[in-house]
Coordinates of N, CA and C in Angstrom, one line a residue:
M1 N -36.5 -11.1 -17.1 CA -35.4 -10.9 -16.2 C -34.5 -9.8 -16.8
L2 N -34.2 -8.9 -15.9 CA -33.3 -7.7 -16.2 C -32.0 -7.9 -15.5
V3 N -31.0 -7.8 -16.3 CA -29.6 -7.8 -15.7 C -28.9 -6.5 -16.1
E4 N -28.4 -5.8 -15.2 CA -27.7 -4.6 -15.5 C -26.2 -4.8 -15.3
F5 N -25.4 -4.2 -16.2 CA -24.0 -4.4 -16.0 C -23.4 -3.0 -15.8
Y6 N -22.7 -2.8 -14.7 CA -22.1 -1.5 -14.4 C -20.6 -1.6 -14.6
T7 N -20.1 -0.6 -15.3 CA -18.6 -0.5 -15.4 C -18.2 0.9 -15.0
N8 N -16.9 1.0 -14.7 CA -16.4 2.2 -14.3 C -15.1 2.4 -15.1
E9 N -14.8 3.6 -15.5 CA -13.6 3.8 -16.3 C -12.3 3.6 -15.5
Q10 N -12.4 3.7 -14.2 CA -11.2 3.4 -13.4 C -11.1 1.9 -13.2
P11 N -9.9 1.3 -13.6 CA -9.8 -0.1 -13.5 C -9.9 -0.7 -12.1
F12 N -9.6 0.0 -11.1 CA -9.6 -0.5 -9.8 C -10.4 0.4 -8.8
P13 N -11.7 0.6 -9.1 CA -12.4 1.6 -8.2 C -12.4 1.2 -6.7
H14 N -12.2 -0.1 -6.4 CA -12.3 -0.5 -5.0 C -11.1 0.1 -4.2
L15 N -10.0 0.5 -4.9 CA -8.9 1.1 -4.2 C -9.3 2.4 -3.5
L16 N -10.3 3.0 -3.9 CA -10.7 4.3 -3.4 C -11.3 4.2 -1.9
D17 N -11.9 3.0 -1.6 CA -12.6 2.9 -0.4 C -11.9 2.0 0.7
L18 N -10.7 1.5 0.3 CA -10.0 0.6 1.3 C -9.5 1.5 2.5
G19 N -9.5 0.9 3.7 CA -9.0 1.7 4.8 C -7.4 1.6 4.9
Y20 N -6.9 0.8 4.0 CA -5.4 0.7 4.0 C -4.9 0.4 2.5
R21 N -3.7 0.6 2.3 CA -3.0 0.2 1.1 C -1.7 -0.4 1.4
A22 N -1.3 -1.4 0.6 CA 0.0 -2.1 1.0 C 0.8 -2.4 -0.3
V23 N 2.0 -2.5 -0.1 CA 3.0 -2.9 -1.1 C 4.0 -3.9 -0.5
R24 N 4.4 -4.8 -1.4 CA 5.3 -5.8 -0.9 C 6.4 -6.0 -1.9
T25 N 7.6 -6.2 -1.4 CA 8.8 -6.5 -2.3 C 9.3 -7.8 -1.8
A26 N 10.4 -8.3 -2.3 CA 10.9 -9.6 -1.8 C 11.4 -9.4 -0.4
R27 N 11.8 -8.2 0.0 CA 12.4 -8.0 1.3 C 11.5 -7.4 2.3
Y28 N 10.5 -6.6 1.9 CA 9.7 -5.8 2.8 C 8.2 -5.8 2.5
K29 N 7.4 -5.6 3.5 CA 6.0 -5.4 3.3 C 5.6 -4.1 4.0
Y30 N 5.0 -3.2 3.3 CA 4.6 -1.9 4.0 C 3.1 -1.8 3.9
V31 N 2.4 -1.4 5.0 CA 1.0 -1.2 5.0 C 0.8 0.2 5.5
H32 N 0.1 1.0 4.7 CA -0.3 2.4 5.0 C -1.8 2.5 5.4
W33 N -2.1 2.8 6.6 CA -3.5 3.0 7.1 C -3.8 4.5 6.8
I34 N -4.8 4.6 5.9 CA -5.2 6.0 5.4 C -5.6 6.9 6.5
K35 N -6.5 6.4 7.3 CA -7.1 7.3 8.4 C -6.2 7.3 9.6
F36 N -5.3 6.4 9.7 CA -4.4 6.3 10.9 C -3.0 6.1 10.5
P37 N -2.3 7.0 9.9 CA -1.0 6.8 9.4 C 0.1 6.5 10.5
E38 N -0.2 6.9 11.7 CA 0.7 6.6 12.8 C 0.7 5.2 13.1
Q39 N -0.2 4.4 12.5 CA -0.3 2.9 12.7 C 0.3 2.2 11.5
D40 N 1.0 2.8 10.6 CA 1.5 2.2 9.5 C 2.4 1.0 9.9
E41 N 2.6 0.0 9.1 CA 3.3 -1.2 9.4 C 4.4 -1.4 8.3
L42 N 5.5 -1.9 8.8 CA 6.6 -2.3 8.0 C 7.2 -3.5 8.5
Y43 N 7.4 -4.5 7.7 CA 8.0 -5.8 8.1 C 9.1 -6.2 7.2
G44 N 10.2 -6.6 7.8 CA 11.4 -7.2 7.1 C 11.1 -8.7 6.9
L45 N 10.8 -9.0 5.7 CA 10.3 -10.4 5.5 C 11.4 -11.4 5.5
K46 N 12.6 -11.1 5.3 CA 13.7 -12.0 5.4 C 13.9 -12.5 6.8
R47 N 13.8 -11.6 7.8 CA 14.0 -12.0 9.2 C 12.7 -12.2 10.0
D48 N 11.6 -11.7 9.4 CA 10.3 -11.8 10.1 C 9.2 -12.2 9.1
S49 N 9.3 -13.4 8.6 CA 8.4 -13.9 7.6 C 6.9 -14.0 8.1
L50 N 6.8 -14.1 9.4 CA 5.4 -14.2 9.9 C 4.8 -12.8 10.3
E51 N 5.6 -11.8 10.0 CA 5.2 -10.4 10.3 C 4.7 -10.2 11.7
R52 N 5.6 -10.5 12.6 CA 5.3 -10.3 14.0 C 5.9 -9.0 14.6
R53 N 6.9 -8.5 14.0 CA 7.6 -7.3 14.5 C 7.5 -6.2 13.6
N54 N 6.6 -5.2 13.9 CA 6.4 -4.0 13.1 C 7.6 -3.1 13.3
V55 N 8.4 -2.8 12.3 CA 9.6 -1.9 12.4 C 9.3 -0.6 11.8
A56 N 8.1 -0.2 11.6 CA 7.8 1.1 10.9 C 8.3 2.3 11.8
A57 N 8.3 2.2 13.1 CA 8.7 3.3 14.0 C 10.2 3.3 14.3
D58 N 10.9 2.3 13.8 CA 12.3 2.1 14.1 C 13.1 3.2 13.2
P59 N 13.8 4.1 13.9 CA 14.5 5.1 13.1 C 15.5 4.6 12.1
A60 N 16.1 3.4 12.4 CA 17.0 2.8 11.4 C 16.3 2.3 10.2
M61 N 15.0 2.2 10.2 CA 14.2 1.8 9.0 C 13.5 2.9 8.3
A62 N 13.8 4.2 8.7 CA 13.1 5.3 8.1 C 13.3 5.4 6.6
G63 N 14.5 5.1 6.1 CA 14.8 5.2 4.7 C 13.9 4.1 3.9
V64 N 13.9 2.9 4.5 CA 13.1 1.9 3.8 C 11.6 2.3 3.8
R65 N 11.2 2.7 4.9 CA 9.8 3.2 5.0 C 9.4 4.2 4.0
S66 N 10.3 5.2 3.9 CA 10.1 6.3 2.9 C 10.1 5.7 1.5
R67 N 11.0 4.8 1.1 CA 11.0 4.3 -0.2 C 9.8 3.4 -0.5
M68 N 9.4 2.7 0.5 CA 8.2 1.8 0.3 C 6.9 2.7 0.2
R69 N 6.9 3.8 0.9 CA 5.7 4.6 0.8 C 5.6 5.3 -0.5
A70 N 6.8 5.7 -1.1 CA 6.9 6.3 -2.4 C 6.5 5.3 -3.5
E71 N 6.9 4.1 -3.3 CA 6.5 3.0 -4.3 C 5.1 2.8 -4.2
L72 N 4.5 2.7 -3.1 CA 3.0 2.5 -2.9 C 2.3 3.7 -3.6
A73 N 2.7 4.9 -3.4 CA 2.0 6.0 -4.0 C 2.1 5.9 -5.5
R74 N 3.2 5.5 -6.1 CA 3.4 5.4 -7.5 C 2.5 4.3 -8.0
L75 N 2.4 3.2 -7.3 CA 1.5 2.1 -7.8 C 0.0 2.5 -7.8
V76 N -0.4 3.2 -6.7 CA -1.8 3.7 -6.7 C -2.1 4.6 -7.9
V77 N -1.2 5.5 -8.1 CA -1.4 6.4 -9.2 C -1.5 5.6 -10.6
E78 N -0.6 4.7 -10.7 CA -0.6 3.8 -11.9 C -1.9 3.0 -12.0
A79 N -2.4 2.4 -10.9 CA -3.5 1.6 -10.9 C -4.8 2.4 -11.2
L80 N -4.9 3.6 -10.8 CA -6.0 4.5 -11.1 C -5.9 5.2 -12.5
G81 N -4.9 4.9 -13.2 CA -4.7 5.5 -14.5 C -4.4 6.9 -14.6
L82 N -3.9 7.4 -13.5 CA -3.5 8.9 -13.4 C -2.1 9.0 -13.8
K83 N -1.8 10.2 -14.2 CA -0.4 10.5 -14.7 C 0.3 11.5 -13.7
T84 N 1.5 11.2 -13.4 CA 2.3 12.2 -12.6 C 3.1 13.1 -13.5
R85 N 3.4 14.3 -12.9 CA 4.1 15.2 -13.7 C 5.6 15.0 -13.5

């Protein structure tokens, strides 16, 4: 019997192939669709815990969306072991 073990230096190589990435805080959940960014999702979890109302396109939520997207980018860089300047 031959068993091969494959490892990758990147701790989360599966992150590279997902069609979306998401981040969640106590107040919000943000989903970024890589190939379809116009379909990004943002939910206010305090008022909409069942995630029925996507507020990503709401101009009043632009600041929250921007902060969540920046946090998501930071987490992806961290998970891949990359450094930012």
